Coordinates of C-alpha atoms in Angstrom, one line a residue:
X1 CA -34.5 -102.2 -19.7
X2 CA -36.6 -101.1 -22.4
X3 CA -40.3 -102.4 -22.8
X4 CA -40.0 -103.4 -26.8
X5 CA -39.2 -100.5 -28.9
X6 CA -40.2 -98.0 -25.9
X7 CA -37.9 -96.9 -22.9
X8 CA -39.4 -97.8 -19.4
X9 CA -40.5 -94.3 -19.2
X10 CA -42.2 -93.7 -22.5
X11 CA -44.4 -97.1 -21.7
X12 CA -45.2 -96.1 -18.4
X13 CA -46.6 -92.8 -20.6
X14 CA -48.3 -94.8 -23.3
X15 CA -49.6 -97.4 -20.8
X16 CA -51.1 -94.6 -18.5
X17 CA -52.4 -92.5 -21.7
X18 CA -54.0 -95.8 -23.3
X19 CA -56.1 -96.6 -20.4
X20 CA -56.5 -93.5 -19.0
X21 CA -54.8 -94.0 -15.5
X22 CA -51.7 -96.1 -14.4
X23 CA -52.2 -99.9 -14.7
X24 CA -49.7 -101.8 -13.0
X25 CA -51.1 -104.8 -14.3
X26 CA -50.2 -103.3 -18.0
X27 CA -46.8 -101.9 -16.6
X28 CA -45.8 -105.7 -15.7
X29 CA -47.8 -107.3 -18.7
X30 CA -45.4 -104.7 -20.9
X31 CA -42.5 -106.8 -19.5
X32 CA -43.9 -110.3 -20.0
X33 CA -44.2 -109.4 -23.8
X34 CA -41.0 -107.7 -24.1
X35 CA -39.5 -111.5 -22.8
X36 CA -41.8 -113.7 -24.4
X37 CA -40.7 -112.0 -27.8
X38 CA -37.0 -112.4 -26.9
X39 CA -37.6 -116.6 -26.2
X40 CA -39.5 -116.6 -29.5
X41 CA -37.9 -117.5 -33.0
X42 CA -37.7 -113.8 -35.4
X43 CA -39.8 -114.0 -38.3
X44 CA -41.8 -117.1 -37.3
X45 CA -45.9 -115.5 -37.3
X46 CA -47.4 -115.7 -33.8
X47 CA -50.7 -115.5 -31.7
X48 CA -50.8 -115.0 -28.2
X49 CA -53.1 -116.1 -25.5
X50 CA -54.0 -114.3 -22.6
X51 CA -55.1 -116.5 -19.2
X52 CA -56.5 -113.4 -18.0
X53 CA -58.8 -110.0 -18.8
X54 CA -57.3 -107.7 -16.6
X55 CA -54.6 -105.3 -18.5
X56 CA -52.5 -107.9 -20.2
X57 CA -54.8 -108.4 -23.2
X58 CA -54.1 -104.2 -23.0
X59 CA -50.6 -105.1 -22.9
X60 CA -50.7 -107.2 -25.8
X61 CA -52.9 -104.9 -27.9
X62 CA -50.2 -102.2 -27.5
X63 CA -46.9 -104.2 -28.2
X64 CA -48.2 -106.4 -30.6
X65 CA -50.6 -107.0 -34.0
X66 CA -52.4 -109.4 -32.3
X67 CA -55.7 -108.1 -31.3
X68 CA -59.1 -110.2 -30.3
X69 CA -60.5 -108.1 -33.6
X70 CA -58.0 -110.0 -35.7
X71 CA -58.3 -113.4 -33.8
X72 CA -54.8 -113.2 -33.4
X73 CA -54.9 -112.6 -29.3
X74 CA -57.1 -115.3 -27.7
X75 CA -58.6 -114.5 -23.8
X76 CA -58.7 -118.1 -21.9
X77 CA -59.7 -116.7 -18.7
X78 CA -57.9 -119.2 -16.5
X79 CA -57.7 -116.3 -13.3
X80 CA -53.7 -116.5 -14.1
X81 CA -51.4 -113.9 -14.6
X82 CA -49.8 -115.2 -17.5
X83 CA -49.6 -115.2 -21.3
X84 CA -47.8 -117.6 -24.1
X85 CA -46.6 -116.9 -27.8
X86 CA -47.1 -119.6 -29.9
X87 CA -46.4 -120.4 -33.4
X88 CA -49.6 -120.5 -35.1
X89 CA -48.8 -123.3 -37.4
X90 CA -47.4 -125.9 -34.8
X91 CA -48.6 -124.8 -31.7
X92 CA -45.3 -124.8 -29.8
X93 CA -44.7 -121.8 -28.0
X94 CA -43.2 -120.3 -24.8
X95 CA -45.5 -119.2 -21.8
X96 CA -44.9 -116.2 -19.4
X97 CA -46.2 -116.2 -15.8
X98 CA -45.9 -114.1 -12.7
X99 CA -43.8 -116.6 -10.4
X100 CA -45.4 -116.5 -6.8
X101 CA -42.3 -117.9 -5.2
X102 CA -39.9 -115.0 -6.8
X103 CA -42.5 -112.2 -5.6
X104 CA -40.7 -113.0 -2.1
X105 CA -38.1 -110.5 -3.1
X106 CA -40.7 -108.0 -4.5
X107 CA -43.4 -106.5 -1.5
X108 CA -44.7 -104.0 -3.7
X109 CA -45.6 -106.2 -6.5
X110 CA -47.0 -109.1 -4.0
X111 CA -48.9 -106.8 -2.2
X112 CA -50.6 -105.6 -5.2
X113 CA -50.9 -108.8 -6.6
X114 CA -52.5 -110.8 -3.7
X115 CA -54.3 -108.0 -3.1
X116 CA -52.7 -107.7 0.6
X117 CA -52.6 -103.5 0.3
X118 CA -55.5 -102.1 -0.4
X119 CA -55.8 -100.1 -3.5
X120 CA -56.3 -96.3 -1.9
X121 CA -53.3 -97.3 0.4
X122 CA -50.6 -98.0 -2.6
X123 CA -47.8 -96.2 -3.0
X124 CA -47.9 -95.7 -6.6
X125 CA -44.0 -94.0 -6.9
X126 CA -43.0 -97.1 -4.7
X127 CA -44.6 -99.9 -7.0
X128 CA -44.0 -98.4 -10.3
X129 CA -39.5 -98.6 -9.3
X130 CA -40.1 -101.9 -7.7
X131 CA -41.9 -103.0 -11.1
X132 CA -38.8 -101.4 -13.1
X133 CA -36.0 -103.2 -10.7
X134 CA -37.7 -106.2 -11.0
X135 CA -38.1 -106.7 -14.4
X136 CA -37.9 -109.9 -15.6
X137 CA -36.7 -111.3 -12.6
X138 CA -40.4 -112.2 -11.4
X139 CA -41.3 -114.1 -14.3
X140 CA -41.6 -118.0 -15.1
X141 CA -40.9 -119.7 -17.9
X142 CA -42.4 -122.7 -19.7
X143 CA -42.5 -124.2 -23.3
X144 CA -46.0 -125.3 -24.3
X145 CA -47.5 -126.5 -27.0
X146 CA -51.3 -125.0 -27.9
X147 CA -54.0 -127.6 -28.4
X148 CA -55.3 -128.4 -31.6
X149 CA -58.6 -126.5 -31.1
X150 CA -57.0 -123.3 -30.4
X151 CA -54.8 -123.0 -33.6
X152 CA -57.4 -122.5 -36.0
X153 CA -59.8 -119.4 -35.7
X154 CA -63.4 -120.6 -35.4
X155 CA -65.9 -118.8 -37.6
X156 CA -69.3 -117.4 -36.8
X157 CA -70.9 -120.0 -39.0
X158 CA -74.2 -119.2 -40.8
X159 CA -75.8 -115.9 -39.6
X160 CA -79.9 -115.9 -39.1
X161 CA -82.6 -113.3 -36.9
X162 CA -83.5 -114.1 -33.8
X163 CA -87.0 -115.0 -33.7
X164 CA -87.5 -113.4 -30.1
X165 CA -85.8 -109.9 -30.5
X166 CA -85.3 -109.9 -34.5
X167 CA -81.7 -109.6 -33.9
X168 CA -78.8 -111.5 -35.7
X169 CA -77.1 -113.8 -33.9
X170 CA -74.7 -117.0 -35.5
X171 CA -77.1 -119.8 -35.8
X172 CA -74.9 -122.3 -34.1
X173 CA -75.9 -120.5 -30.9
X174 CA -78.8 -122.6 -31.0
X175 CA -82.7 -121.8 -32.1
X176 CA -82.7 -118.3 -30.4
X177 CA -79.7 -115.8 -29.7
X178 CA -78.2 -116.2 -26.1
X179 CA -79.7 -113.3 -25.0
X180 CA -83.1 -113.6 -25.3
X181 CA -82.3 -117.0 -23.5
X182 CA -81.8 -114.8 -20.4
X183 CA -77.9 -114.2 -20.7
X184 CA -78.0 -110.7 -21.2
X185 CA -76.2 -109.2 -18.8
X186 CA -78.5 -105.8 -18.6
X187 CA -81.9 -105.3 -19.4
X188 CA -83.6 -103.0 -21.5
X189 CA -85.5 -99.7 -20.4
X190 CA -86.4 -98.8 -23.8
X191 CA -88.5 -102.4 -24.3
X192 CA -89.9 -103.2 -21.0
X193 CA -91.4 -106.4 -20.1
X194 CA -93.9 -107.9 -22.4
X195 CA -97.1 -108.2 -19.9
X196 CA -98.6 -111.6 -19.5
X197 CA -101.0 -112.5 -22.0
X198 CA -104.4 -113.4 -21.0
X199 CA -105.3 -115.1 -24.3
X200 CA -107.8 -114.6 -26.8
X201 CA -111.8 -113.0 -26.2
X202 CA -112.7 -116.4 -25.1
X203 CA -117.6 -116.4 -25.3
X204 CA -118.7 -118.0 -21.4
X205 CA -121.7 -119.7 -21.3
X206 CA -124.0 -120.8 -18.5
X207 CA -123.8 -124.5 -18.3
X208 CA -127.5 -125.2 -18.7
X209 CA -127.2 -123.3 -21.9
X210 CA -124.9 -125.2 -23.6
X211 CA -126.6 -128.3 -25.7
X212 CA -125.5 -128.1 -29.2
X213 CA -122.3 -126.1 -28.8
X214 CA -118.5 -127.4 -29.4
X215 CA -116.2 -128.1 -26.5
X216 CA -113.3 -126.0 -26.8
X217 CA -111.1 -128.3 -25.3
X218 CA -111.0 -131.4 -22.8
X219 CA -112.7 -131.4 -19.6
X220 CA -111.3 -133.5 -16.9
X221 CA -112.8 -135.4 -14.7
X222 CA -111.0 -136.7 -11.7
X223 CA -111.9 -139.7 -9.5
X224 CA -108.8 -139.9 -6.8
X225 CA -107.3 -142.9 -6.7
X226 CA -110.0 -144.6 -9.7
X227 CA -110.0 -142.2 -12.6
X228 CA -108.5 -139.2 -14.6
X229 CA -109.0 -138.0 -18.2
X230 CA -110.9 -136.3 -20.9
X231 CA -115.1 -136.7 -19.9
X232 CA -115.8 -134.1 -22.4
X233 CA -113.7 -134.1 -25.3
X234 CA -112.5 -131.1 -27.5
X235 CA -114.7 -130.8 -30.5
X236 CA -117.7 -132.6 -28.9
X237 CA -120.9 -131.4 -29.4
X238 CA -121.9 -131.2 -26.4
X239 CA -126.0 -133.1 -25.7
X240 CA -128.8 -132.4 -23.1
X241 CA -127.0 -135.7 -21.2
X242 CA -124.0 -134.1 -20.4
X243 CA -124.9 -131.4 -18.7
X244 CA -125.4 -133.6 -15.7
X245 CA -122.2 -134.6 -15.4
X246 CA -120.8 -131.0 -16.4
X247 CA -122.6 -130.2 -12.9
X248 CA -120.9 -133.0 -11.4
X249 CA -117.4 -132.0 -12.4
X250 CA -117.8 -128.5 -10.5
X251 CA -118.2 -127.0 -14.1
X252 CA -121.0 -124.3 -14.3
X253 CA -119.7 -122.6 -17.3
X254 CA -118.0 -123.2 -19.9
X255 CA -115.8 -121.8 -22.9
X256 CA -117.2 -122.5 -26.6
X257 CA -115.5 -121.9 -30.0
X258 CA -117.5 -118.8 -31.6
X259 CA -115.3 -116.1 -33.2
X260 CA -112.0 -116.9 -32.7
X261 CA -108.9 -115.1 -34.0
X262 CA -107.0 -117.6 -35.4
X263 CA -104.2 -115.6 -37.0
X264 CA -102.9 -114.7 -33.4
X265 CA -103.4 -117.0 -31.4
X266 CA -102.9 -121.2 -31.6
X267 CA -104.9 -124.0 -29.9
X268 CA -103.2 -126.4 -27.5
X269 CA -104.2 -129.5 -29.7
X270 CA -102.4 -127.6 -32.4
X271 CA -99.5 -126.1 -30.7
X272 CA -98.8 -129.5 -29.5
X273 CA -99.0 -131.6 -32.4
X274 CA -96.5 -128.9 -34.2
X275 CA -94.1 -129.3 -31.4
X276 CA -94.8 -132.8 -31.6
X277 CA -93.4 -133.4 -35.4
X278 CA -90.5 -131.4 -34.5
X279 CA -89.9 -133.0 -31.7
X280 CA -89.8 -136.9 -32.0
X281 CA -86.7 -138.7 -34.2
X282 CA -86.0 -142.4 -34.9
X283 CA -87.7 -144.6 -32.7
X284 CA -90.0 -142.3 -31.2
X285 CA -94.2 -142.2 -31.9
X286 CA -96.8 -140.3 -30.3
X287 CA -100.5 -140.4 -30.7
X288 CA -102.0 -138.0 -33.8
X289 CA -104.9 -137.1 -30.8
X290 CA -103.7 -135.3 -28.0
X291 CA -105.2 -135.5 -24.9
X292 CA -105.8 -132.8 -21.9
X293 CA -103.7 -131.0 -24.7
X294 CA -100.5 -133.2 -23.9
X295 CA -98.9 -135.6 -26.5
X296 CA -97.2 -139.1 -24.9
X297 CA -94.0 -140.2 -27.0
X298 CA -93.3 -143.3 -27.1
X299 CA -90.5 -145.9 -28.0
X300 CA -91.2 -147.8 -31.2
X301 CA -88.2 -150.3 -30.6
X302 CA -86.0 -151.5 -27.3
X303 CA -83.2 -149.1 -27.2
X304 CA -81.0 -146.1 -25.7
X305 CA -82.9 -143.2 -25.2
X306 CA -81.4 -140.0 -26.5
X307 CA -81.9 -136.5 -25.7
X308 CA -81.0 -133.0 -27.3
X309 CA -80.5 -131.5 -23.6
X310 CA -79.3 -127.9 -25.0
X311 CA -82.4 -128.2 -27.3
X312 CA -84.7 -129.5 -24.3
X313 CA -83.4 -126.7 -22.2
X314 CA -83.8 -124.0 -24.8
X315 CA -88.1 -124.8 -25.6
X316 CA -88.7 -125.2 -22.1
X317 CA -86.9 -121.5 -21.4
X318 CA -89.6 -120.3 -23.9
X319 CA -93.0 -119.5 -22.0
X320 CA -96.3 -121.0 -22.4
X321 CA -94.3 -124.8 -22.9
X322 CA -93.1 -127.7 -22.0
X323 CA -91.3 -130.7 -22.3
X324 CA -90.6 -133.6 -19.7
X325 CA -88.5 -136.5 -20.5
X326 CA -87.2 -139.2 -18.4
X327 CA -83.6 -139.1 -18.2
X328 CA -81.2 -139.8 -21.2
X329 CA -78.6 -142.4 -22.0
X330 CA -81.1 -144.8 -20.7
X331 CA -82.0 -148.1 -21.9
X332 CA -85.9 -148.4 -22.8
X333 CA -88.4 -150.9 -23.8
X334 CA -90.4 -151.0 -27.4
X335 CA -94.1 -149.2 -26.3
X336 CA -92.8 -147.3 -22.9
X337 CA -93.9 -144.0 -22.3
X338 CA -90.3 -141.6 -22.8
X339 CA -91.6 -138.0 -22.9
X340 CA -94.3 -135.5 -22.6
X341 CA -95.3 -132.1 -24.3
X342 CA -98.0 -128.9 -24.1
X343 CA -98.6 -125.8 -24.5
X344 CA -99.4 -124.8 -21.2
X345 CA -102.1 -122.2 -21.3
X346 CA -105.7 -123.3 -23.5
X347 CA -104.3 -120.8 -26.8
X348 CA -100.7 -119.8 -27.1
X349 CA -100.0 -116.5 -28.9
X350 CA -98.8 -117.0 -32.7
X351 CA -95.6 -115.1 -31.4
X352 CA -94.7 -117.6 -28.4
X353 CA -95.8 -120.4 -30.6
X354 CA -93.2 -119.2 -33.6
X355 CA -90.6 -118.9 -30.8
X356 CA -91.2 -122.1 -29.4
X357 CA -90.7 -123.6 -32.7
X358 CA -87.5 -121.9 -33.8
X359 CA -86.2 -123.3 -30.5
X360 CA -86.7 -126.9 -32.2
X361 CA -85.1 -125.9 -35.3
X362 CA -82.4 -128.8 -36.0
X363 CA -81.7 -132.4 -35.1
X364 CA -84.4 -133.9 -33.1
X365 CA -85.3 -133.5 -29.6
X366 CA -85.9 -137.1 -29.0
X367 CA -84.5 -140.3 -30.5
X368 CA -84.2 -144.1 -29.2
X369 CA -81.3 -145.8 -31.0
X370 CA -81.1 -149.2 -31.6
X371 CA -78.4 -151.5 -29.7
X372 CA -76.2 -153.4 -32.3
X373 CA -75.7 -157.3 -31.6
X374 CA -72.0 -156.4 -30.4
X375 CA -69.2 -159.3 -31.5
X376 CA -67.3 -159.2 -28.1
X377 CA -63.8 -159.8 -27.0
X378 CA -63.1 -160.3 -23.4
X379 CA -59.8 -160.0 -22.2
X380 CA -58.8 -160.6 -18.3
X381 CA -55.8 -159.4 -17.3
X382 CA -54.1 -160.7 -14.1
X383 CA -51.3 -162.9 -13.1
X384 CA -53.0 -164.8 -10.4
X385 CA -56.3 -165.4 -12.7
X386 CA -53.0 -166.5 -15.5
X387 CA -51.7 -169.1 -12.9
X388 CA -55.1 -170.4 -11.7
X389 CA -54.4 -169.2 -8.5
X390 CA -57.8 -167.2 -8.8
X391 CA -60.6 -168.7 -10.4
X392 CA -62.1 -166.0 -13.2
X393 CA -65.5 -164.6 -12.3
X394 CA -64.7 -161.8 -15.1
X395 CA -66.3 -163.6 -18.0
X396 CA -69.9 -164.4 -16.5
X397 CA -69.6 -161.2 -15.6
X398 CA -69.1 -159.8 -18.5
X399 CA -70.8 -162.3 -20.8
X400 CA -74.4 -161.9 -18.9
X401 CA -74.4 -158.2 -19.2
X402 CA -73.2 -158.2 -23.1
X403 CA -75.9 -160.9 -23.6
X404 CA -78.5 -158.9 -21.6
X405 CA -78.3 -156.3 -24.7
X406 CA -78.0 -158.8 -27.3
X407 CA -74.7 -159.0 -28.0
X408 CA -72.7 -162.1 -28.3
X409 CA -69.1 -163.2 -27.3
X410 CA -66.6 -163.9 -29.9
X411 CA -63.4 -164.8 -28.4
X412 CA -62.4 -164.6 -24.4
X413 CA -58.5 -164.5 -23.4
X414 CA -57.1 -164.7 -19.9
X415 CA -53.3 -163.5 -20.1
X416 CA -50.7 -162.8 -17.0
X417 CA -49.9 -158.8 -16.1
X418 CA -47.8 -158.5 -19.1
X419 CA -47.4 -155.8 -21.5
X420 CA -46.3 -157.3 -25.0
X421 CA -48.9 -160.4 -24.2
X422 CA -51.7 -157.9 -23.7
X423 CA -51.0 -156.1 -26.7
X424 CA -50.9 -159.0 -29.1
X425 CA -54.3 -160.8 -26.9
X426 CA -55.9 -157.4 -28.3
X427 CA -55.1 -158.2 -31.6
X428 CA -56.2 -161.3 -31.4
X429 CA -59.6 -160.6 -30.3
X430 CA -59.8 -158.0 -33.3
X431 CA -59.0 -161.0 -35.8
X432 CA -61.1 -163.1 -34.7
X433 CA -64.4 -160.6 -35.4
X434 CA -64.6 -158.7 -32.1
X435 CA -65.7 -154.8 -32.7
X436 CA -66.0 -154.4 -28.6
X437 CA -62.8 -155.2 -26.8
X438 CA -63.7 -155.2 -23.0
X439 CA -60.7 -155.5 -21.4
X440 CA -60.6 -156.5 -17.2
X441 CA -58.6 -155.2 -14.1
X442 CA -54.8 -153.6 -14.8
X443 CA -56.6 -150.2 -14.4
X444 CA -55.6 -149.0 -11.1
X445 CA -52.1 -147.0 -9.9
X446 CA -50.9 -150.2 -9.3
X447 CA -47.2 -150.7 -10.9
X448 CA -48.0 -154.2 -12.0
X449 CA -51.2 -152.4 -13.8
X450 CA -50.1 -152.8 -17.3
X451 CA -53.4 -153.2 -19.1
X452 CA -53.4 -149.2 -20.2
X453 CA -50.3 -149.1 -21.7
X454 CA -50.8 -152.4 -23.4
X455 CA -53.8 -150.9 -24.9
X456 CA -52.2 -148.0 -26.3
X457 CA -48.8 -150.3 -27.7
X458 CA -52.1 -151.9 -29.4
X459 CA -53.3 -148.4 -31.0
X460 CA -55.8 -147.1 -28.6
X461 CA -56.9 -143.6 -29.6
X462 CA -59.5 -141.3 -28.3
X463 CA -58.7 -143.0 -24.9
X464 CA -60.7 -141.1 -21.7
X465 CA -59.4 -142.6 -18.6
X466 CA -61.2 -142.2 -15.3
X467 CA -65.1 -141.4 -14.9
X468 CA -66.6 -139.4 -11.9
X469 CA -68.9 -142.2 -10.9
X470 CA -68.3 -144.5 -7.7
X471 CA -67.9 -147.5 -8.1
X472 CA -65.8 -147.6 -11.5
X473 CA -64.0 -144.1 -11.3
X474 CA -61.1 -146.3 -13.3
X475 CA -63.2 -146.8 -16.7
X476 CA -61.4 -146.9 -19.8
X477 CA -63.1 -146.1 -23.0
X478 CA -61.4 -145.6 -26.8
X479 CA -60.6 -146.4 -29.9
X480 CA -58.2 -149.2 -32.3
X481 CA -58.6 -148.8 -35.3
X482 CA -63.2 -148.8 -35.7
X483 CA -63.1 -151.5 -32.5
X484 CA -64.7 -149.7 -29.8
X485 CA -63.0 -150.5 -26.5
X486 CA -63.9 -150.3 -22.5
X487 CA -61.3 -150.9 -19.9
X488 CA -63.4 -152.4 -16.7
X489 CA -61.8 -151.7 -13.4
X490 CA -61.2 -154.5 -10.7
X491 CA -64.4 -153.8 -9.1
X492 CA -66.8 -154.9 -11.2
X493 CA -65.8 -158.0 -9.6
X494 CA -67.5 -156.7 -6.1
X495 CA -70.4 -154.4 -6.9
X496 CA -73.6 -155.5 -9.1
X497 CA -73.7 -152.0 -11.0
X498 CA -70.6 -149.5 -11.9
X499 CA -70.0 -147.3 -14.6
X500 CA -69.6 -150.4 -17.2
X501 CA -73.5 -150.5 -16.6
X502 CA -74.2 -147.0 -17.6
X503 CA -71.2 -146.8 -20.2
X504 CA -72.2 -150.1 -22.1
X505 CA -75.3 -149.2 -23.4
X506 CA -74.2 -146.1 -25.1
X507 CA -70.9 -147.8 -26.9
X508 CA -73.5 -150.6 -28.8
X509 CA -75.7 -147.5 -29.6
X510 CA -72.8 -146.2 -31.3
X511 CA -72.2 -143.1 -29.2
X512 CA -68.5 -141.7 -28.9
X513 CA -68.1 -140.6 -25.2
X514 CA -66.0 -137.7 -25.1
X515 CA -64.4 -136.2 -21.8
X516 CA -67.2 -133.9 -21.9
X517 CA -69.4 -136.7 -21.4
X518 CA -67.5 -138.8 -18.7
X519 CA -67.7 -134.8 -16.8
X520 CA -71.5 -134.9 -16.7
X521 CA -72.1 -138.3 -15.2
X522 CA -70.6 -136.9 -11.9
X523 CA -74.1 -135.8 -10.5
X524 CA -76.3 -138.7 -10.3
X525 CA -72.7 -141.0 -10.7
X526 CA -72.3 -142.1 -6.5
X527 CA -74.2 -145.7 -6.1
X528 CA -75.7 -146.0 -2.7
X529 CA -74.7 -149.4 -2.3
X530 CA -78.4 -150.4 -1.2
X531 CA -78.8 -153.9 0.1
X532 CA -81.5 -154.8 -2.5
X533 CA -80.6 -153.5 -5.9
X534 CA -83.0 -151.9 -8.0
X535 CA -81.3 -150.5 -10.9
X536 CA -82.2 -149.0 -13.4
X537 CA -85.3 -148.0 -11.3
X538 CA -82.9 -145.7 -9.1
X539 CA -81.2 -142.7 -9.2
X540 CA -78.0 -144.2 -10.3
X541 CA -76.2 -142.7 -13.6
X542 CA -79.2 -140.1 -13.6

């Protein structure tokens, strides 16, 4: 059986010249590419994905055009032995695997593969004639069809330096390259470590001594339990009276501002206050004045609180910083405290400060969003509710936590467990003014469960189904048409708080919640059920 246009034996050659020793991994990869080109249309252009690094992109390279160079040959690591051809117009393609259950037949190959022979024990001659009998008898075969954000090569985008290691990098990557933000995998011997810096040639002077010179920055005094800030403020001229209360502070010296080199180095107050501007979006103020060198933003309007996390997580990876926040997603009052920054040590060097601030290049850090006064339409679902069997509790329910936010209800519809009647309820809501369908129960395994399928006969799109949080794991959220819609599970009915709680907030803020999203609510998603509940002031959804 030949290997494309080579015989078995001139592969094994070429395989064993291109990477400098026998593969078997390549040897068997050779065969998957000789079949999936036989299941694939002549003539039609191709790309091919590999769901692993080891040898079969090698494979690939040798028997094909496609090359990672080119963007033709996509890696997907998925730890699989397997590749697929697909057209690279439509996406539909054929996929080749190594077949576990047809390795039965094949020791050899199943040793090597499960790795149950170790590698100085293989019998090379042995393997390399199981690996030609076999063929393509140890292969599975599937047709796929590639997802839409694989079929178009993505481009590195706009190119800029690195502010850290002068480097270019794609500016996408965020404000500085991914390898000064410690995801190098070496480091270098030719630039070792940058020592700590100890700041600038800072003039001490004896306490006593000090009447008629400038503070150089607050001076805290601390009262447990009664008082803590600024006794001695930066810039104060500092008088015979408070050197007295210097004493009492523990302070018997003292930093002034004489002779300082402001072209390298940067003032907390200063650093702060840059950070600051770059920092704070809609909704957000702080105070011109920091204090103890930290800036307090606050929320200028009731709202959802909003946070850049990969931004967040990039300045506080700079040294010399920081930035706390409380968490995101979170509903906050006009005039609360939402987050705090400084410049850790009293002067930053211009060089960490110009870092810093290349890592707040972009959209804001922080941001509160106002809540739009939804139009709501409520729709429960359930036969037994339909017949009066069950008396409703869905609505209150519903109602009180829309109205909590400001919305208002525009229509409410109880209809039995019935597709078509579901569907056109839906509708209804829509005509009558609702943008915010919340639909109730119908979104369990159970088959008279109806409500999801209703909602897609309606035009649902965008539609994530299921949330890692407990309770409300069932959650709907999607799309008809610009009507924003949230399928509640049954037990909303039972619990105070589920995911409706923490998804609500974000839909009137005008948020889309992607899969992404519904993935990162899994830490902080398990309700503890507590006897008196205290949410938000609890761990829940954080």
């Amino acid at each position: 059986m030949n290997i494309v246009n080579f015989t078995f034996d001139a592969f094994l050659k070429q395989a064993a010249d291109f990477s400098g020793k026998f593969s078997p991994g390549l040897l068997i990869g050779g065969y998957m590419v000789e079949e999936a080109k036989k299941k694939f249309p002549e003539k039609t252009p191709f790309q091919v994905i590999a769901e692993t690094p080891k040898s079969l992109p090698d494979a690939i390279g040798l028997l094909t055009p496609c090359t990672i160079g080119n963007g033709g040959l996509k890696l997907v690591n998925l730890g699989r032995y397997a590749l697929c051809f697909y057209n690279s117009a439509t996406g539909n393609g054929v996929r080749v695997y190594l077949d576990s259950e047809k390795l039965r037949n094949w020791p050899e190959i199943k040793g090597w593969l499960f790795k149950l022979t170790p590698a100085q024990d293989y019998n090379m001659e042995k393997l390399i004639a199981e690996i030609h009998r076999a063929g393509s008898k140890i292969f599975g075969f599937e047709s796929i069809c590639v997802r839409g954000r694989f079929l178009k090569g993505q481009g590195l985008g706009k190119i800029v330096i690195c502010a850290v290691c002068g480097e270019a990098f794609p500016e996408s990557d965020g404000g500085i390259c991914r390898g000064c933000r410690n995801e190098s995998p070496y480091s270098s011997v030719q630039k070792p470590e940058t020592p700590e810096e100890t700041g600038p040639s800072l003039k001490k002077i004896a306490v006593e001594d000090v009447v008629g010179k400038i503070a150089l920055h607050d001076m805290t005094k601390i009262e447990p339990g009664v008082f803590k800030g600024p006794e001695i403020e930066f810039g104060q001229k500092i008088s015979a009276g408070d050197i007295c209360r210097l004493q009492k502070m523990g302070k018997n010296s003292i930093f002034v501002a004489d002779d300082l080199d402001d072209q390298n180095w940067v003032h907390e107050n200063d650093a702060v206050l840059s950070f600051a501007k770059k920092m704070a979006g809609e909704g957000i103020s702080y105070e011109e004045k920091p204090e103890e060198g930290k800036i307090t933003f606050t929320a200028t309007r009731n709202g959802l609180l909003v946070i850049n996390r990969q931004m967040l997580r990039q300045f506080n990876f700079q040294k010399d910083v920081m930035c706390a926040t409380r968490h995101g997603n979170t509903v906050v009052a006009k005039g609360k405290p939402v987050a705090g920054s400084r410049a850790i040590p009293l002067f930053i060097s211009r060089d960490r400060f110009d870092t810093a601030m290349t890592a707040l290049e972009g959209a804001p850090l922080l941001s509160v969003l106002p809540l739009r006064r939804a139009k709501v339409g409520i729709l429960v679902t359930g036969t037994e509710v339909f017949n009066g069997l069950v008396k409703d509790r869905f609505i209150p329910i519903v109602k009180s936590k829309v109205e909590k936010l400001g919305g208002e209800v525009a229509g409410q519809i109880i209809v039995p467990d019935d597709r078509q009647m579901i569907t056109k309820s839906v509708d209804e809501l829509i005509n009558a003014g609702a943008d915010l369908v919340v639909t109730t129960a119908g979104m369990s395994v159970d088959p008279d469960d109806v409500t999801r399928p209703a909602l897609m006969d309606a035009g649902l799109t965008n539609m994530v189904y299921g949330t890692p949080v407990l309770p409300g794991t069932m959650t709907l959220v999607g799309k008809i048409k610009n009507v924003q819609v949230i399928g509640v599970p049954a037990c909303a009915l039972y619990f105070n708080i589920t995911s409706f709680d923490l998804l609500l907030p974000r839909l009137l803020a005008g948020l889309e919640i992607t899969r992404a999203d519904m993935s990162e609510m899994g830490e902080g998603g398990m309700c503890q059920n507590c006897r008196l509940c205290t949410y938000p002031k609890c761990s829940f959804g954080k």
